PDB file of C-alpha atoms in Angstrom:
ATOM      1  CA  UNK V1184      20.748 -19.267   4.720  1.00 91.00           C
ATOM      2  CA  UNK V1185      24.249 -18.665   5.894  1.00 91.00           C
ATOM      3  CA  UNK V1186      25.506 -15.386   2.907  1.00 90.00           C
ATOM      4  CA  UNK V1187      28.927 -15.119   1.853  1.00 86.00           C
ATOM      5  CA  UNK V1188      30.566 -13.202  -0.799  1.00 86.00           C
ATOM      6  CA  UNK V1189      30.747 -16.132  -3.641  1.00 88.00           C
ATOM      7  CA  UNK V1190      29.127 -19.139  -1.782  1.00 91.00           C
ATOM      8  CA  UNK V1191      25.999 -19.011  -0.188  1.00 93.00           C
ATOM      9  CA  UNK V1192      25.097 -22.419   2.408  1.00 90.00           C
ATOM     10  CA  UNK V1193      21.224 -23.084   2.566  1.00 92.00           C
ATOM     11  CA  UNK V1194      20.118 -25.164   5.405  1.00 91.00           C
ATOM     12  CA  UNK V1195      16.205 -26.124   5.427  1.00 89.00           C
ATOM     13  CA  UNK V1196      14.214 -28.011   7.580  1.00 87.00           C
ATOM     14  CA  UNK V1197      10.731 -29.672   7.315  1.00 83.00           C
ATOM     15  CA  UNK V1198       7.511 -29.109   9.454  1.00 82.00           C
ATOM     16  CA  UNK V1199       9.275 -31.945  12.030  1.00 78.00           C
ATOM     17  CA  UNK V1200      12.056 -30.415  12.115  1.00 77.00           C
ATOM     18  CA  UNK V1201      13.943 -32.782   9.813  1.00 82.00           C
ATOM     19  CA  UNK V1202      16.865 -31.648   7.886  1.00 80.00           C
ATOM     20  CA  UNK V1203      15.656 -31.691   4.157  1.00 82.00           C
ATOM     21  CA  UNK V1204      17.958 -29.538   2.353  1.00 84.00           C
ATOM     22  CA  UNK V1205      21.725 -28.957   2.961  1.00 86.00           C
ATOM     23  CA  UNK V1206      23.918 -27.475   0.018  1.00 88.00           C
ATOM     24  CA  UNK V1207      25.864 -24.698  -1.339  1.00 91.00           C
ATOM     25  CA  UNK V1208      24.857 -22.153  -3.949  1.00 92.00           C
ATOM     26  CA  UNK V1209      27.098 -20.097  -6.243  1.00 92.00           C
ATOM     27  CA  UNK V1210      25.570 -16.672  -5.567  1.00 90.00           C
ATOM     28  CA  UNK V1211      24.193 -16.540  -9.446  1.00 90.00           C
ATOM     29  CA  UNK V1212      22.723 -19.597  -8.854  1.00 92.00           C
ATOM     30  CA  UNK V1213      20.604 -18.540  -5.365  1.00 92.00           C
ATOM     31  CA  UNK V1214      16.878 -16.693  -7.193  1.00 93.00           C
ATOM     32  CA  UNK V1215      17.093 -19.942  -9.238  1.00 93.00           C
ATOM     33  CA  UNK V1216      16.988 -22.254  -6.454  1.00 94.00           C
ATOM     34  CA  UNK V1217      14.511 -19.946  -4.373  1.00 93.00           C
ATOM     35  CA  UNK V1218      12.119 -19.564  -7.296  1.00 94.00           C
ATOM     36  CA  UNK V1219      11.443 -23.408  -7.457  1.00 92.00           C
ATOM     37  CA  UNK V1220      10.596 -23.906  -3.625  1.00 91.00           C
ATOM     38  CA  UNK V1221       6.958 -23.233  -2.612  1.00 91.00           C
ATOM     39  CA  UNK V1222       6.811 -19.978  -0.571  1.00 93.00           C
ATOM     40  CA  UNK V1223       9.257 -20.789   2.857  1.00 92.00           C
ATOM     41  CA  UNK V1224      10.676 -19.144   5.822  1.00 92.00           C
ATOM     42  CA  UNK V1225      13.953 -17.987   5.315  1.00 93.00           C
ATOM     43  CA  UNK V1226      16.578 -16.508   7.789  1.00 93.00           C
ATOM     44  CA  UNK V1227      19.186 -14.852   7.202  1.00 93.00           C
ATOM     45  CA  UNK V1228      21.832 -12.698   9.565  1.00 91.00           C
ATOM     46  CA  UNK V1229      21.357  -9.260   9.169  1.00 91.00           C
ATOM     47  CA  UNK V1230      24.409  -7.547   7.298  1.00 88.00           C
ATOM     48  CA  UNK V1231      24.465  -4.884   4.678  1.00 81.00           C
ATOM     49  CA  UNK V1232      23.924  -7.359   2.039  1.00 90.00           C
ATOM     50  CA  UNK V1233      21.127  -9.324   3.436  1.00 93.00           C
ATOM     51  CA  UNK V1234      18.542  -6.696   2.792  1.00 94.00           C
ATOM     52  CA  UNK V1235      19.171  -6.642  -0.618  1.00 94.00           C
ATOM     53  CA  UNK V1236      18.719 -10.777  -0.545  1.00 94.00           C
ATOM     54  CA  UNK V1237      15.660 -10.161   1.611  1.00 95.00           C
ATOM     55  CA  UNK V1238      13.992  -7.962  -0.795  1.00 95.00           C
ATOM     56  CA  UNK V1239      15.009 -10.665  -3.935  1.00 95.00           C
ATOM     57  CA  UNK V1240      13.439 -13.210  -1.999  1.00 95.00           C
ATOM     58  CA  UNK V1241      10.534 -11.361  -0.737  1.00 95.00           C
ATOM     59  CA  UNK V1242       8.894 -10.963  -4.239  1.00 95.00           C
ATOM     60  CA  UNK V1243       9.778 -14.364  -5.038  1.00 94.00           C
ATOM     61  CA  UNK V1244       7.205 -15.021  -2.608  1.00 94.00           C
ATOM     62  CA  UNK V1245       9.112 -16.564   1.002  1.00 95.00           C
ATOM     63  CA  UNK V1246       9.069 -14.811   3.533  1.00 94.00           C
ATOM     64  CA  UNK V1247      12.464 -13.423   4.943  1.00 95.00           C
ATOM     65  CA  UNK V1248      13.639 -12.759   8.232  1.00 94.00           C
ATOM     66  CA  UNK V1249      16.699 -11.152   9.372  1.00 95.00           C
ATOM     67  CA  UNK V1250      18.914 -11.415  12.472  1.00 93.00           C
ATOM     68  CA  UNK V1251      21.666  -9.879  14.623  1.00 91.00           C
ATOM     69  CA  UNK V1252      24.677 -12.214  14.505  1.00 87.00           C
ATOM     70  CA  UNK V1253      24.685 -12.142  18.363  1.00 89.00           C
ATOM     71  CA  UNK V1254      21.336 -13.698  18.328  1.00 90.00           C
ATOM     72  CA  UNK V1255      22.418 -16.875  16.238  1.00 88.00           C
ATOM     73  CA  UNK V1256      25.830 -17.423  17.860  1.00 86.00           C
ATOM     74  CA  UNK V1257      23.958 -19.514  20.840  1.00 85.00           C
ATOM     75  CA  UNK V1258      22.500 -22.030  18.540  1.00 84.00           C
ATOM     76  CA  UNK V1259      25.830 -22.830  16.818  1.00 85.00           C
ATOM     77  CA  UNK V1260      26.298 -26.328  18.128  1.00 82.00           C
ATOM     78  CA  UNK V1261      29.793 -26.931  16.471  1.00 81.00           C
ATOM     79  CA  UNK V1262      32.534 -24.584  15.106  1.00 78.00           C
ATOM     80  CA  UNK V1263      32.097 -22.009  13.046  1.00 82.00           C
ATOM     81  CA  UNK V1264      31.906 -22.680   9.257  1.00 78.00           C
ATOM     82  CA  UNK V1265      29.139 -21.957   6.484  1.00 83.00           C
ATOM     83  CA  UNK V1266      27.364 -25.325   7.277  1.00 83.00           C
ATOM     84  CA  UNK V1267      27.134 -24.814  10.950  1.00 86.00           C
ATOM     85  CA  UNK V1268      26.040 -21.337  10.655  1.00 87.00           C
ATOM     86  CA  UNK V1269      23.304 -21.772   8.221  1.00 89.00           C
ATOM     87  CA  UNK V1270      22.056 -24.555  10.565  1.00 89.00           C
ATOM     88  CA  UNK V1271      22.106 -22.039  13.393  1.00 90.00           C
ATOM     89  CA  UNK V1272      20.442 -19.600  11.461  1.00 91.00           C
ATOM     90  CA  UNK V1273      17.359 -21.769  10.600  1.00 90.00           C
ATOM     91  CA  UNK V1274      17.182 -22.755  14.289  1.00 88.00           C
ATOM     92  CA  UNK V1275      17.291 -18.913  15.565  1.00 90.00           C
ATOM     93  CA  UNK V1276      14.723 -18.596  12.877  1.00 89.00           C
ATOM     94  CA  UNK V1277      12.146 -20.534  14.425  1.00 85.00           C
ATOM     95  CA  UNK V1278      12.274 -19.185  18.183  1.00 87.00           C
ATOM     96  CA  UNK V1279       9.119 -17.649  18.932  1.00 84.00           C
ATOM     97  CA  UNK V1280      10.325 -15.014  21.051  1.00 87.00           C
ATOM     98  CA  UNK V1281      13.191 -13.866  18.542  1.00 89.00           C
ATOM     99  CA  UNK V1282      14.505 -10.260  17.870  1.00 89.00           C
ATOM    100  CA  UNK V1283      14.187  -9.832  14.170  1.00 93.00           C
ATOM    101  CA  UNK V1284      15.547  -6.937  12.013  1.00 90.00           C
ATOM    102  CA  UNK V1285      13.475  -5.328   9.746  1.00 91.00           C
ATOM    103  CA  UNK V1286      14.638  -5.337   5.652  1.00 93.00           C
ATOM    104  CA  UNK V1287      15.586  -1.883   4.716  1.00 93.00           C
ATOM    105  CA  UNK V1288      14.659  -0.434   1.024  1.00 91.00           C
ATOM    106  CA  UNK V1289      17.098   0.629  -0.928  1.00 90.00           C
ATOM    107  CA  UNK V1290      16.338   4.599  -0.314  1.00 94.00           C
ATOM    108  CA  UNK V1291      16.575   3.477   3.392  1.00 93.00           C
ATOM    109  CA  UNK V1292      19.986   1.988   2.775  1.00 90.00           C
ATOM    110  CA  UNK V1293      21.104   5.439   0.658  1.00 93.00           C
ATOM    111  CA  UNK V1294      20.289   7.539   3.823  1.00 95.00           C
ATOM    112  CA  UNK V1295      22.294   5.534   6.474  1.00 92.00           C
ATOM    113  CA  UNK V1296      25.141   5.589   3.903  1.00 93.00           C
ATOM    114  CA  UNK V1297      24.838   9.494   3.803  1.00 96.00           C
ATOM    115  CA  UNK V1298      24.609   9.585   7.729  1.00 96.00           C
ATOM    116  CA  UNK V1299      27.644   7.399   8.099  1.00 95.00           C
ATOM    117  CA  UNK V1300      29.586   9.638   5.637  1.00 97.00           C
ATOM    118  CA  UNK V1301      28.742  12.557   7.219  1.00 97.00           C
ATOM    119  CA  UNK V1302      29.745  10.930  10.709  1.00 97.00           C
ATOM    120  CA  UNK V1303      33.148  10.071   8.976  1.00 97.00           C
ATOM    121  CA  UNK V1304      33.451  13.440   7.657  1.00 97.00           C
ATOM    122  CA  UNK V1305      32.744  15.014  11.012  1.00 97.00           C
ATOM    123  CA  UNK V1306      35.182  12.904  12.558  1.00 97.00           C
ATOM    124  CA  UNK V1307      37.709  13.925  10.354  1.00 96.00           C
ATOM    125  CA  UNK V1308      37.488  17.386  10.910  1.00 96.00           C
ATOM    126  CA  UNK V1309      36.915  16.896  14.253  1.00 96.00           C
ATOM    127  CA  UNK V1310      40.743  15.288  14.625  1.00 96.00           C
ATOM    128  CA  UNK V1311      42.180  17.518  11.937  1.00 96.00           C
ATOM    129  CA  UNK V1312      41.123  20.610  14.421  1.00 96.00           C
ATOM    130  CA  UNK V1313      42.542  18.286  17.418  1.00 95.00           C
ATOM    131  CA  UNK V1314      45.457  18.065  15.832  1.00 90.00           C
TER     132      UNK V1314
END
């Protein structure tokens, strides 16, 4: 599943390999399309966002995995749009020896934005004494 801020492209594939599902979802509409699949592997590329969709989609039952951009880029077979990236995403998905990233909770999340705003703030001063 290829996440964007208003339009979300799912890609999904069968046990063969065979392209099953290919569409677009309003982001309101995604739970209500997940909840109506049997439990499925889904991949998605790892951004601040896609923890909170893992999490969403983890009680719903799938299973979610989550990747570093730089790890789906080689499976993109044509340019880059949503269609081609969600395709990319479910074959980087599937690799065996794949590099996954692991879905934060939201605590987790609250302390890395602490740590970067401390960073920032460190910065700052840093260049304000520089100056």
């Amino acid at each position: 599943m290829d996440i964007a801020k208003q339009v979300f492209q799912v890609h999904g594939v069968d046990e063969q390999g065979k392209a099953r599902v290919g569409r677009q979802l309003a982001r309101g509409k995604v739970l209500e399309f997940f909840v109506q699949l049997p439990p499925c592997l889904i991949g998605i590329e790892a951004c601040a966002s896609a923890h909170y969709w893992g999490r969403e989609l983890t009680k719903l039952g799938h299973t979610v995995k989550l990747m570093a951009a730089q790890f789906v880029i080689p499976y993109r077979k044509r340019g880059k749009n949503d269609a081609n990236d969600a395709e990319a995403i479910c074959e980087t998905v599937g690799r065996p020896n794949m590099h996954f990233v692991a879905i934060k909770s939201e605590e987790q999340q609250s302390v890395l934005m602490v740590h970067r705003a401390r960073t920032l703030v460190v910065a700052n001063r840093t260049a304000q004494v520089n100056q």
